[in-house]
Amino acid sequence: MKLLRKTILKIRGLDNALMEQARKWLDNLTKPQGSLGRLEELARQIVGITGKENPPLQHKVIITMAGDHGVTEEKVSAYPREVTPQMVYNFLSGGAAINVLARQAGARVVVVDMGVAEKLQVTSYKLQGNRISFKDCKIGLGTKNFTKGPAMTKEEAILSIEKGIAVFEKEFRKGLDILGTGDMGIGNTTPSAAIISVLSGTPVEKIAGRGTGLDDAGLLHKITVIKKGIKLNKPNPRDAIDVLAKVGGFEIGGLTGVILAGASNRIPVIIDGFISTAAAMLAVKLASRRGGIKDFLIASHCSAENGHRCALDYMKLSPLLDLNMRLGEGTGAALAMNLTESAIRIMTEMATFDSAKVDRKVQ
Amino acid sequence: MKLLRKTILKIRGLDNALMEQARKWLDNLTKPQGSLGRLEELARQIVGITGKENPPLQHKVIITMAGDHGVTEEKVSAYPREVTPQMVYNFLSGGAAINVLARQAGARVVVVDMGVAEKLQVTSYKLQGNRISFKDCKIGLGTKNFTKGPAMTKEEAILSIEKGIAVFEKEFRKGLDILGTGDMGIGNTTPSAAIISVLSGTPVEKIAGRGTGLDDAGLLHKITVIKKGIKLNKPNPRDAIDVLAKVGGFEIGGLTGVILAGASNRIPVIIDGFISTAAAMLAVKLASRRGGIKDFLIASHCSAENGHRCALDYMKLSPLLDLNMRLGEGTGAALAMNLTESAIRIMTEMATFDSAKVDRKVQ
């Protein structure tokens, strides 16, 4: 709990004075004022987060956390549980969607085992230099089935967050300018929907979605399972640790830690899809006494998963992209990393009206 | 007229068989079917356009066409006309937004003078190797004021399109895999709104917008000016050349040619904002007997300009981005080029279920 408390206490607000300076600078570049819309807002936000006039772009990192879920016993996913470790191996081989999009964005990928339900054999993978790395932070062989009791203990919930913080801190020391989050875990839209439903006070029916591809009957069953878990465990919506322990997941807790650590170290955090957004809601709740960390977050995209828009609205985050995606892994974050880079480059590379000798507006 | 006719006659439909093959291939990659949403649709579209299973990504080009407009005499823009040549010089120096975003996307920028209202002095610019180039295709020193008569002659309208085709063909011979369009021309949202209003049969009030930043009174005045031009010239909505000649612009005609030539050479054409969309509507109309060229177009973004959404809807194009941008130059096209690259890379770089030994869906 000490590392978590320390991390939260380190969080400060945005640098408003520097953001105002950035606004003036942006208005001085050779374009009509505000004509780059969201890119200009993003540029100001990143200045406010980093406290730097020229935010660096050298080290881009996607942290993709994997875990399994006891609740898959209830048949809430279209894919077998074995796919979680198989996809971790795919990440380490560089063949998954997140590898492709991270390569394009120039980001390195940190794959973290937070609680995959089998012992992973990773020594045989040539990890493409330092562009893909693996961290073993396994807390257990998957969570427990939350329809029969809490998914994990309170201690495990705290541990998952603190392991996430530690992963971030280690990557930060290596060099980290912009962060994207990602997840892998068969069944993990189920705990994510439970968390979002509980924290936002929205009925499960409006939040739960088809995940990797449930049919109508499968979705109805998933809703019943989530409701059963919430009814049995009674997670306290004012206590993020309680919610994470009772209906969460190890990789979700890990991502909550990564997000908190990003905000406390003044690094822009690009939130991926539904699972990362559930983790972000927990982080926002945990840091609520520090004025929240919402301002440090960049919502990459609105996924096709049912309740994602609702969760983003709850945090008052507006997604950059809306491409009907629902893959996770950090794929949305990787795409939004390109837009984030665009925003920074616009601010740092464009000519001013004076330097380019361009006339200003007449009206 | 011969080059225009030849270009249109060369247009064929998408390669549907190869698109179906691409669908099967995408379904075989290590992700739930369709989970990358628009990226997968985009990948299939590009296969259908290019007729290639592995569409190349080596040569990305943004063609940004500049022209001036006689109608600026009516005070329809917030910026003075001198800004058009000044911004062309800014493009050639590499300091404009399009330069920044094209550099990030790895695209070269071709700046074309279609009708800037002064003789440009470009010899002193070091054109950053072959990443920025300049073409002189000047048809005249700006169009005429369309509130007093047609903006240009019918011959000039055809010439502007054919010069656009020639610019494309020349770049195509140098190597061109993906194309983005862009524009520069103080006052050019006015002819663009006129074109979109006439071709779509939508009232000017619903199409005209604030351009570079008109206030309420300025917008009302602009609407009056456009209506006056349409009433005086009576452009025939079934005749794209007539519309272009009477209420269009040289750079708009040039872009129409570029778009037609892109489609006829089976190159994906990323349409930028409001002005490029007006040019695309003219191209779609011109090629309507060939089944249209809409399938060859990728709508990069929905701009903040009033009627842009309406114009995209009219062509049944769904924009990839919606970032409240309204700059033009090709900036939206450059951002969407990154997404286009993502779509192609996903299709060509990801592992399959078999190659990565990942289990498939159970249901």
XYZ file of C-alpha atoms in Angstrom:
726
model
C 0.000 0.000 0.000
C 2.990 2.294 0.615
C 4.035 2.450 -3.059
C 0.445 3.074 -4.133
C -0.024 5.854 -1.576
C 3.301 7.441 -2.495
C 2.412 7.344 -6.194
C -0.957 8.984 -5.650
C 0.510 11.668 -3.363
C 2.999 12.604 -6.096
C 0.228 13.560 -8.534
C -0.074 17.282 -9.298
C -2.357 19.158 -11.685
C -1.558 20.335 -15.196
C 0.805 23.256 -15.746
C -1.825 25.846 -16.670
C 0.596 28.716 -17.196
C 2.598 26.722 -19.728
C -0.615 25.590 -21.445
C -1.617 29.220 -21.917
C 1.813 29.924 -23.363
C 1.341 26.953 -25.719
C -2.021 28.372 -26.819
C -0.378 31.648 -27.752
C 2.386 29.829 -29.578
C -0.121 27.689 -31.522
C -2.055 30.838 -32.487
C 1.153 32.251 -33.928
C 1.751 29.369 -36.334
C 0.907 29.697 -40.039
C -2.696 28.496 -39.940
C -6.018 30.058 -38.941
C -6.372 30.021 -35.143
C -7.665 26.723 -33.869
C -7.936 25.281 -37.388
C -6.209 22.058 -36.371
C -8.974 21.409 -33.840
C -8.326 18.422 -31.590
C -4.643 18.306 -32.544
C -4.172 21.738 -30.996
C -6.063 20.749 -27.841
C -3.928 17.633 -27.606
C -0.727 19.629 -28.015
C -1.759 21.973 -25.179
C -2.725 19.043 -22.970
C 0.646 17.366 -23.471
C 2.436 20.606 -22.602
C 0.306 20.804 -19.460
C 1.035 17.192 -18.532
C 4.756 17.170 -19.207
C 5.479 20.731 -18.133
C 7.656 20.988 -21.249
C 7.336 23.483 -24.106
C 8.823 20.964 -26.503
C 7.512 17.621 -25.267
C 9.911 14.852 -26.294
C 8.862 12.046 -28.638
C 11.868 9.790 -28.521
C 10.614 7.011 -26.266
C 7.176 5.655 -27.013
C 6.049 2.640 -25.036
C 3.001 0.381 -25.109
C 2.544 -1.679 -21.939
C 0.308 -4.677 -22.666
C -0.728 -6.631 -19.574
C -2.096 -10.172 -19.680
C -4.182 -12.136 -17.198
C -6.754 -14.893 -17.005
C -10.167 -14.913 -15.384
C -11.884 -17.571 -13.295
C -15.208 -16.337 -14.565
C -14.457 -17.919 -17.975
C -15.731 -21.141 -16.305
C -19.143 -19.552 -16.857
C -18.591 -19.503 -20.634
C -18.562 -15.723 -21.041
C -16.131 -15.681 -23.977
C -16.229 -16.915 -27.553
C -12.586 -18.046 -27.301
C -10.986 -20.738 -25.108
C -8.853 -19.640 -22.177
C -5.759 -21.182 -23.795
C -5.731 -18.234 -26.181
C -4.371 -15.900 -23.478
C -0.925 -17.578 -23.234
C -0.950 -18.304 -26.969
C -1.433 -14.615 -27.682
C 1.333 -13.692 -25.226
C 3.654 -15.901 -27.268
C 2.333 -14.219 -30.407
C 3.215 -10.807 -28.887
C 6.710 -12.052 -28.110
C 7.111 -13.304 -31.691
C 6.013 -9.933 -33.072
C 3.044 -11.315 -35.019
C 0.065 -9.753 -33.263
C -1.830 -6.618 -34.272
C -0.236 -4.624 -31.453
C 3.237 -5.529 -32.711
C 2.385 -4.333 -36.209
C 0.869 -1.040 -35.051
C 3.548 -0.382 -32.426
C 6.261 -0.897 -35.055
C 4.521 1.665 -37.266
C 4.219 4.122 -34.367
C 7.855 3.578 -33.406
C 6.882 2.299 -29.960
C 8.412 -0.518 -27.980
C 6.061 -3.104 -26.502
C 6.347 -4.315 -22.928
C 4.387 -7.534 -22.431
C 3.570 -8.253 -18.804
C 2.246 -11.496 -17.322
C 0.043 -10.289 -14.467
C -1.763 -13.601 -13.993
C -1.926 -15.878 -17.024
C -3.332 -19.290 -16.017
C -0.263 -21.266 -17.025
C 3.441 -21.012 -16.482
C 4.819 -19.210 -19.511
C 7.934 -20.447 -21.323
C 9.450 -17.317 -22.770
C 13.172 -18.078 -22.872
C 13.104 -19.277 -26.473
C 11.867 -15.977 -27.904
C 14.305 -13.657 -29.583
C 12.779 -10.418 -28.419
C 13.662 -8.266 -31.465
C 16.362 -6.287 -29.708
C 14.830 -4.013 -27.115
C 11.596 -3.307 -29.059
C 9.682 -6.141 -27.351
C 10.271 -7.119 -23.744
C 8.629 -9.441 -21.245
C 8.030 -8.990 -17.517
C 6.899 -11.745 -15.192
C 4.630 -10.133 -12.568
C 2.363 -13.144 -12.168
C 0.157 -12.835 -9.105
C -1.696 -16.098 -9.624
C -2.855 -18.570 -12.267
C -5.854 -16.414 -13.177
C -8.397 -14.857 -10.845
C -11.143 -16.821 -9.093
C -14.634 -17.138 -10.566
C -16.420 -14.035 -9.218
C -19.822 -15.711 -9.387
C -18.619 -17.876 -6.468
C -16.770 -15.290 -4.370
C -14.310 -12.400 -4.862
C -12.023 -12.566 -7.908
C -8.999 -11.942 -5.689
C -8.084 -10.875 -2.159
C -7.733 -7.223 -1.211
C -3.989 -7.808 -0.817
C -3.769 -9.207 -4.333
C -5.703 -6.216 -5.672
C -3.210 -3.798 -4.093
C -0.315 -5.993 -5.231
C -1.559 -5.944 -8.840
C -1.679 -2.130 -8.805
C 1.734 -1.835 -7.184
C 3.272 -4.292 -9.638
C 1.853 -2.104 -12.405
C 3.460 0.955 -10.811
C 6.788 -0.880 -10.590
C 6.614 -1.911 -14.264
C 6.031 1.703 -15.244
C 8.815 3.024 -13.026
C 11.300 0.588 -14.530
C 10.360 1.564 -18.093
C 10.403 5.235 -17.111
C 13.996 4.906 -15.967
C 14.895 3.394 -19.360
C 13.255 6.367 -21.112
C 9.547 6.893 -21.608
C 7.961 9.990 -23.147
C 4.509 8.778 -24.197
C 2.682 5.761 -22.837
C -0.040 3.578 -24.334
C -1.887 0.905 -22.368
C -3.035 -2.467 -23.627
C -4.507 -5.753 -22.405
C -4.814 -9.416 -23.226
C -7.015 -11.830 -21.307
C -9.735 -14.130 -22.562
C -12.897 -13.174 -20.689
C -11.658 -9.771 -19.557
C -14.522 -7.717 -20.973
C -16.618 -9.417 -18.250
C -14.744 -8.021 -15.202
C -14.269 -4.735 -17.078
C -18.019 -4.411 -17.625
C -18.593 -5.233 -13.943
C -16.120 -2.521 -12.844
C -17.563 0.108 -15.195
C -21.122 -0.743 -14.195
C -20.359 -0.536 -10.462
C -18.212 2.630 -10.583
C -20.530 4.543 -12.899
C -23.750 3.229 -11.408
C -24.976 2.182 -14.851
C -27.033 -1.012 -15.315
C -24.993 -4.000 -16.528
C -27.279 -4.313 -19.585
C -26.013 -0.968 -20.867
C -22.354 -1.813 -20.328
C -21.765 -5.470 -21.197
C -20.988 -6.197 -24.847
C -20.132 -9.039 -27.200
C -16.382 -9.055 -26.439
C -14.574 -11.216 -28.996
C -17.859 -12.145 -30.652
C -20.716 -13.506 -28.491
C -24.092 -14.072 -30.121
C -27.342 -12.721 -28.630
C -27.824 -15.651 -26.247
C -24.170 -15.439 -25.188
C -24.514 -11.745 -24.419
C -27.659 -12.291 -22.327
C -25.855 -15.032 -20.411
C -22.835 -12.768 -19.852
C -25.111 -10.067 -18.427
C -26.652 -12.612 -16.013
C -23.180 -13.756 -14.931
C -21.994 -10.193 -14.250
C -25.135 -9.346 -12.307
C -24.727 -12.515 -10.243
C -21.143 -11.590 -9.399
C -22.075 -8.051 -8.368
C -25.034 -9.256 -6.291
C -22.954 -11.877 -4.514
C -19.861 -9.766 -3.807
C -21.452 -6.342 -3.259
C -18.450 -4.264 -4.402
C -18.422 -0.796 -2.807
C -18.469 1.815 -5.620
C -16.643 4.324 -3.405
C -13.745 1.913 -2.837
C -11.776 1.158 -6.012
C -9.663 -1.525 -4.292
C -12.814 -3.300 -3.166
C -14.262 -3.209 -6.692
C -11.008 -4.478 -8.232
C -10.723 -7.295 -5.671
C -14.304 -8.481 -5.951
C -15.028 -8.268 -9.689
C -11.742 -7.214 -11.327
C -8.687 -8.870 -12.833
C -4.924 -8.949 -12.295
C -4.122 -7.262 -15.633
C -6.776 -4.618 -14.957
C -5.206 -3.826 -11.577
C -1.782 -3.759 -13.228
C -2.999 -1.257 -15.794
C -4.502 0.880 -13.006
C -1.023 1.016 -11.492
C 0.600 1.871 -14.817
C -1.885 4.701 -15.363
C -1.400 6.146 -11.854
C 2.370 5.974 -12.212
C 2.172 7.661 -15.632
C 0.168 10.549 -14.189
C 2.423 10.886 -11.143
C 5.487 11.075 -13.415
C 3.788 13.588 -15.745
C 3.716 11.292 -18.778
C 0.778 11.445 -21.241
C -1.146 8.175 -20.907
C -3.021 6.968 -23.985
C -5.871 4.736 -22.868
C -6.708 1.883 -25.228
C -10.195 0.335 -25.266
C -12.764 -1.125 -22.910
C -10.430 -2.944 -20.501
C -7.938 -0.083 -20.255
C -10.854 2.280 -19.665
C -12.065 0.166 -16.743
C -8.524 0.363 -15.328
C -8.517 4.124 -15.897
C -11.809 4.498 -13.999
C -10.244 2.694 -11.043
C -7.198 4.985 -11.276
C -9.359 8.108 -11.444
C -11.308 6.898 -8.393
C -8.130 6.100 -6.433
C -6.678 9.538 -7.149
C -9.931 11.442 -6.665
C -8.629 13.336 -3.635
C -5.765 14.654 -5.772
C -8.265 16.273 -8.122
C -8.300 13.166 -10.305
C -5.959 12.182 -13.067
C -8.401 12.496 -15.944
C -6.407 15.408 -17.387
C -3.403 13.115 -17.826
C -5.369 10.674 -19.946
C -5.857 10.636 -23.717
C -8.785 8.485 -24.820
C -7.528 6.791 -27.961
C -10.746 5.481 -29.438
C -14.331 4.537 -28.836
C -14.529 0.804 -29.268
C -17.418 -1.235 -30.603
C -17.882 -2.747 -27.118
C -21.271 -1.722 -25.806
C -20.462 0.334 -22.717
C -17.228 1.964 -23.796
C -18.821 5.262 -24.802
C -20.662 5.385 -21.471
C -17.423 4.816 -19.540
C -15.618 7.549 -21.497
C -18.541 9.932 -20.983
C -18.469 9.177 -17.265
C -14.833 10.314 -17.119
C -15.626 13.208 -19.503
C -13.071 11.906 -21.996
C -13.591 12.407 -25.708
C -12.037 9.668 -27.886
C -9.762 10.649 -30.773
C -10.838 7.795 -33.028
C -14.055 5.902 -33.675
C -13.203 3.067 -36.045
C -15.474 0.290 -34.786
C -12.506 -1.555 -33.307
C -12.741 -4.070 -30.467
C -9.425 -5.892 -30.262
C -7.626 -4.461 -27.275
C -3.900 -5.292 -26.862
C -3.160 -1.556 -27.106
C -4.128 -1.346 -30.795
C -6.272 1.774 -30.341
C -3.553 3.374 -28.219
C -0.958 2.700 -30.917
C -3.097 4.398 -33.577
C -3.704 7.373 -31.290
C 0.026 7.575 -30.609
C 0.454 8.676 -34.233
C -2.079 11.466 -33.697
C -0.345 12.447 -30.471
C 2.935 12.642 -32.346
C 1.208 14.770 -35.009
C 0.004 17.182 -32.323
C 3.468 17.569 -30.831
C 5.156 17.936 -34.219
C 2.654 20.611 -35.293
C 3.530 22.590 -32.185
C 7.281 22.154 -32.470
C 7.968 22.091 -36.227
C 5.638 24.625 -37.883
C 6.687 28.087 -39.006
C 5.212 31.208 -37.381
C 3.500 34.032 -39.299
C 6.571 36.172 -38.702
C 9.210 33.602 -39.610
C 7.365 32.642 -42.812
C 6.353 36.248 -43.625
C 2.671 35.356 -43.949
C -0.006 38.026 -43.412
C -2.473 37.656 -40.555
C -6.255 37.715 -40.477
C -7.756 41.064 -41.475
C -11.001 41.014 -39.519
C -10.944 17.093 -73.692
C -9.162 14.057 -75.174
C -6.990 13.414 -72.085
C -10.002 13.802 -69.802
C -12.096 11.411 -71.879
C -9.263 8.881 -72.097
C -8.733 9.038 -68.329
C -12.409 8.468 -67.582
C -12.660 5.598 -70.082
C -9.753 3.846 -68.356
C -11.653 3.613 -65.042
C -12.721 0.086 -64.050
C -14.473 -1.187 -60.914
C -12.874 -2.701 -57.823
C -11.412 -6.202 -57.991
C -14.179 -7.963 -56.071
C -12.653 -11.440 -56.265
C -9.407 -10.242 -54.706
C -11.371 -8.326 -52.049
C -13.138 -11.541 -51.060
C -9.770 -13.277 -50.865
C -8.531 -10.423 -48.646
C -11.551 -10.881 -46.386
C -10.692 -14.528 -45.891
C -7.077 -13.667 -45.252
C -8.022 -11.006 -42.671
C -10.322 -13.522 -40.927
C -7.362 -15.863 -40.633
C -5.168 -13.404 -38.738
C -4.716 -13.675 -34.950
C -7.631 -11.485 -33.860
C -11.387 -11.989 -33.563
C -13.014 -11.646 -36.987
C -13.678 -8.054 -37.914
C -12.276 -6.781 -34.599
C -10.168 -4.137 -36.326
C -13.334 -2.597 -37.761
C -12.686 0.210 -40.234
C -9.031 -0.791 -40.633
C -10.127 -4.135 -42.077
C -12.633 -2.476 -44.418
C -9.905 -0.091 -45.536
C -7.478 -2.940 -46.161
C -10.056 -4.739 -48.336
C -10.861 -1.538 -50.215
C -7.190 -0.931 -51.012
C -6.808 -4.502 -52.277
C -9.868 -3.918 -54.475
C -8.504 -0.613 -55.770
C -4.942 -1.690 -56.445
C -5.694 -5.267 -57.497
C -2.738 -6.276 -55.339
C -2.729 -8.741 -52.421
C 0.147 -6.867 -50.830
C -0.498 -3.231 -51.694
C 2.787 -1.315 -51.715
C 3.476 1.536 -49.314
C 6.770 2.841 -50.584
C 5.668 5.975 -52.422
C 3.229 8.222 -50.593
C 2.403 11.531 -52.216
C 0.347 14.565 -51.219
C -0.572 16.823 -54.126
C -1.457 20.294 -52.838
C -2.898 22.614 -55.460
C -3.073 26.396 -55.085
C -5.233 28.996 -56.781
C -6.822 32.381 -56.221
C -10.412 33.454 -56.555
C -11.904 36.593 -58.056
C -14.790 36.308 -55.634
C -12.481 37.428 -52.801
C -13.277 40.960 -54.077
C -16.601 40.384 -52.309
C -14.807 40.001 -48.951
C -15.703 36.351 -48.367
C -12.526 35.449 -46.470
C -11.015 36.490 -43.159
C -7.538 36.530 -44.720
C -6.108 38.770 -47.465
C -5.521 37.244 -50.894
C -1.759 37.743 -50.539
C -1.749 34.799 -48.157
C -2.129 32.318 -51.038
C 1.331 32.948 -52.548
C 2.811 33.466 -49.073
C 1.578 30.029 -48.047
C 2.928 28.485 -51.259
C 6.340 29.833 -50.262
C 5.777 28.431 -46.778
C 5.070 24.992 -48.327
C 8.271 25.225 -50.337
C 10.227 26.126 -47.190
C 8.761 23.137 -45.328
C 7.177 25.228 -42.554
C 3.452 24.656 -43.081
C 1.224 22.149 -41.322
C 1.096 19.930 -44.413
C 4.890 19.751 -44.473
C 5.005 18.660 -40.841
C 2.313 16.005 -41.219
C 3.608 14.738 -44.577
C 7.088 14.326 -43.082
C 5.578 12.265 -40.273
C 3.593 10.142 -42.754
C 6.653 9.666 -44.954
C 4.954 11.356 -47.896
C 6.440 13.714 -50.437
C 4.560 16.939 -51.141
C 3.918 18.201 -54.658
C 2.921 21.874 -54.616
C 1.130 22.991 -57.768
C 0.360 26.542 -58.863
C -2.954 26.172 -60.706
C -3.760 29.853 -60.687
C -2.219 31.935 -57.926
C -2.835 35.637 -58.551
C 0.816 36.609 -58.793
C 3.883 35.339 -60.574
C 5.636 33.053 -58.105
C 9.388 33.257 -57.551
C 10.367 29.760 -56.548
C 13.935 29.400 -57.791
C 15.467 30.389 -54.470
C 13.902 27.528 -52.511
C 16.028 24.534 -51.654
C 13.328 21.920 -52.070
C 14.555 19.456 -49.391
C 15.787 16.874 -51.906
C 12.882 15.277 -53.679
C 10.456 15.434 -50.711
C 8.972 18.778 -51.785
C 8.516 19.728 -55.406
C 6.842 22.536 -57.301
C 4.890 22.477 -60.564
C 3.848 25.561 -62.488
C 0.451 24.810 -64.078
C -0.851 28.340 -63.803
C -3.981 28.841 -65.903
C -4.510 32.463 -64.964
C -3.928 35.030 -62.227
C -6.891 33.793 -60.208
C -10.433 33.139 -61.419
C -12.931 35.888 -62.196
C -15.453 37.105 -59.639
C -18.393 34.735 -60.098
C -20.898 37.310 -58.850
C -20.230 39.175 -62.116
C -20.020 36.289 -64.577
C -18.509 32.805 -64.829
C -15.345 32.139 -62.789
C -13.585 30.797 -65.883
C -14.304 29.690 -69.441
C -15.373 26.146 -70.247
C -12.001 25.652 -71.957
C -10.170 26.748 -68.809
C -12.283 24.365 -66.729
C -11.304 21.430 -68.949
C -7.697 22.636 -68.991
C -7.565 22.759 -65.194
C -8.776 19.151 -64.967
C -6.377 17.975 -67.663
C -3.451 19.765 -66.021
C -4.389 17.915 -62.823
C -4.376 14.614 -64.713
C -0.958 15.437 -66.176
C 0.463 16.283 -62.728
C -0.761 12.936 -61.409
C 0.586 10.983 -64.388
C 4.017 12.535 -63.973
C 4.141 11.684 -60.258
C 2.792 8.211 -61.002
C 5.692 7.540 -63.340
C 8.120 8.573 -60.563
C 6.409 6.104 -58.182
C 3.121 6.647 -56.399
C 1.350 4.039 -54.247
C -1.023 6.142 -52.136
C -2.257 9.623 -52.924
C -3.540 12.410 -50.687
C -5.127 15.590 -52.037
C -4.725 19.085 -50.635
C -5.542 22.706 -51.457
C -4.482 26.269 -50.785
C -6.416 29.294 -51.923
C -7.762 32.215 -49.946
C -11.512 32.305 -50.507
C -11.769 28.748 -51.845
C -14.419 27.532 -49.412
C -16.748 29.908 -51.329
C -16.545 28.191 -54.764
C -16.402 24.807 -52.994
C -19.656 25.544 -51.156
C -21.210 26.693 -54.448
C -20.160 23.449 -56.190
C -21.388 21.223 -53.352
C -24.672 23.110 -53.090
C -25.337 22.894 -56.847
C -24.295 19.250 -57.315
C -26.103 17.953 -54.221
C -29.128 20.228 -54.582
C -28.722 21.396 -50.987
C -29.482 25.012 -50.008
C -26.376 27.208 -49.730
C -27.276 28.013 -46.104
C -26.647 24.374 -45.165
C -23.316 24.170 -46.988
C -21.442 27.446 -46.572
C -19.271 27.735 -43.456
C -16.883 30.082 -41.712
C -13.788 29.071 -43.716
C -10.668 30.487 -42.068
C -12.767 32.241 -39.436
C -15.675 34.464 -40.540
C -17.959 35.884 -37.882
C -21.771 35.609 -38.068
C -22.183 38.673 -40.277
C -19.357 37.480 -42.527
C -20.998 34.084 -42.936
C -24.363 35.622 -43.839
C -22.637 37.830 -46.394
C -20.795 34.825 -47.854
C -24.096 32.962 -48.254
C -25.573 35.956 -50.110
C -22.530 36.118 -52.391
C -22.721 32.396 -53.248
C -26.459 32.590 -53.937
C -25.905 35.613 -56.166
C -23.246 33.721 -58.153
C -25.461 30.676 -58.610
C -28.469 32.794 -59.582
C -26.486 34.802 -62.122
C -24.561 31.915 -63.733
C -27.155 29.128 -63.518
C -24.681 26.219 -63.379
C -26.202 22.977 -64.690
C -26.010 20.364 -61.912
C -25.866 17.553 -64.477
C -22.790 19.038 -66.148
C -19.707 19.052 -63.916
C -17.649 21.091 -66.391
C -20.356 23.753 -66.442
C -20.440 23.896 -62.632
C -16.644 24.099 -62.398
C -16.473 26.833 -65.042
C -19.230 28.977 -63.603
C -18.639 28.803 -59.831
C -15.422 26.751 -59.371
C -11.709 27.400 -59.126
C -8.506 26.417 -60.932
C -7.120 24.401 -58.011
C -10.481 22.673 -57.579
C -10.483 21.637 -61.245
C -6.871 20.506 -60.888
C -7.794 18.319 -57.924
C -10.704 16.855 -59.891
C -8.180 15.803 -62.517
C -5.804 14.364 -59.920
C -8.649 12.336 -58.409
C -9.839 10.998 -61.775
C -6.297 10.062 -62.749
C -5.764 8.329 -59.400
C -8.877 6.213 -59.897
C -8.018 5.408 -63.501
C -4.555 4.243 -62.436
C -5.963 2.176 -59.529
C -4.333 4.256 -56.798
C -6.142 4.809 -53.456
C -7.047 8.500 -53.272
C -7.297 10.036 -49.810
C -9.596 13.047 -49.987
C -8.715 15.897 -47.628
C -11.372 18.359 -46.454
C -14.065 20.633 -47.859
C -12.293 21.825 -51.023
C -10.985 18.381 -51.966
C -14.459 16.993 -51.375
C -15.960 19.523 -53.805
C -13.341 18.393 -56.340
C -14.222 14.748 -55.604
C -17.912 15.442 -56.222
C -17.031 16.877 -59.635
C -14.893 13.799 -60.366
C -17.661 11.427 -59.281
C -20.111 13.297 -61.513
C -17.721 13.263 -64.496
C -17.153 9.509 -64.151
C -20.774 8.645 -63.378
C -21.203 6.610 -66.563
C -18.267 4.427 -65.504
C -20.138 3.463 -62.346
C -18.551 6.334 -60.477
C -15.216 6.450 -58.725
C -16.488 6.698 -55.170
C -15.022 3.275 -54.351
C -11.534 4.579 -55.114
C -11.859 7.382 -52.571
C -10.976 7.364 -48.877
C -12.599 10.196 -46.932
C -9.891 11.292 -44.515
C -11.890 13.392 -42.088
C -15.022 15.346 -41.462
C -13.977 18.951 -41.178
C -15.508 21.664 -39.047
C -16.702 23.429 -42.219
C -20.482 23.485 -42.233
C -21.440 21.436 -45.296
C -18.624 18.905 -45.315
C -20.649 16.143 -43.653
C -23.484 16.743 -46.111
C -21.098 16.449 -49.087
C -19.591 13.226 -47.731
C -23.062 11.805 -47.078
C -24.079 12.700 -50.616
C -21.201 10.579 -51.947
C -21.900 7.914 -49.287
C -18.385 8.301 -47.904
C -17.689 7.776 -44.226
C -14.768 9.823 -42.878
C -12.007 8.089 -40.905
C -11.370 11.012 -38.572
C -13.471 13.707 -36.958
C -11.084 16.044 -35.188
C -12.752 19.416 -35.715
C -10.084 20.413 -38.217
C -10.574 23.035 -40.940
C -7.156 23.839 -42.362
C -7.007 22.094 -45.730
C -3.584 21.863 -47.460
C -3.908 18.061 -47.283
C -3.541 17.946 -43.494
C -6.498 15.592 -43.000
C -5.275 13.402 -45.857
C -1.829 13.164 -44.266
C -3.297 12.016 -40.935
C -5.486 9.460 -42.701
C -2.462 8.229 -44.621
C -1.125 6.881 -41.328
C -4.379 4.956 -40.802
C -4.225 3.684 -44.383
C -0.707 2.475 -43.739
C -1.932 0.776 -40.543
C -4.630 -1.040 -42.507
C -2.162 -2.322 -45.096
C 0.410 -3.327 -42.489
C -2.207 -5.242 -40.486
C -3.069 -7.227 -43.589
C 0.489 -7.891 -44.654
C 2.429 -8.216 -41.382
C 0.201 -10.053 -38.875
C 0.536 -13.751 -38.013
C -2.246 -16.207 -38.870
C -3.902 -18.520 -36.326
C -1.987 -21.418 -37.832
C 1.419 -19.758 -38.053
C 1.173 -18.486 -34.458
C -0.493 -21.691 -33.149
C -3.418 -19.797 -31.626
C -6.763 -21.566 -31.061
C -9.841 -20.351 -32.888
C -13.265 -19.322 -31.668
C -15.216 -22.143 -30.017
C -18.784 -21.062 -30.718
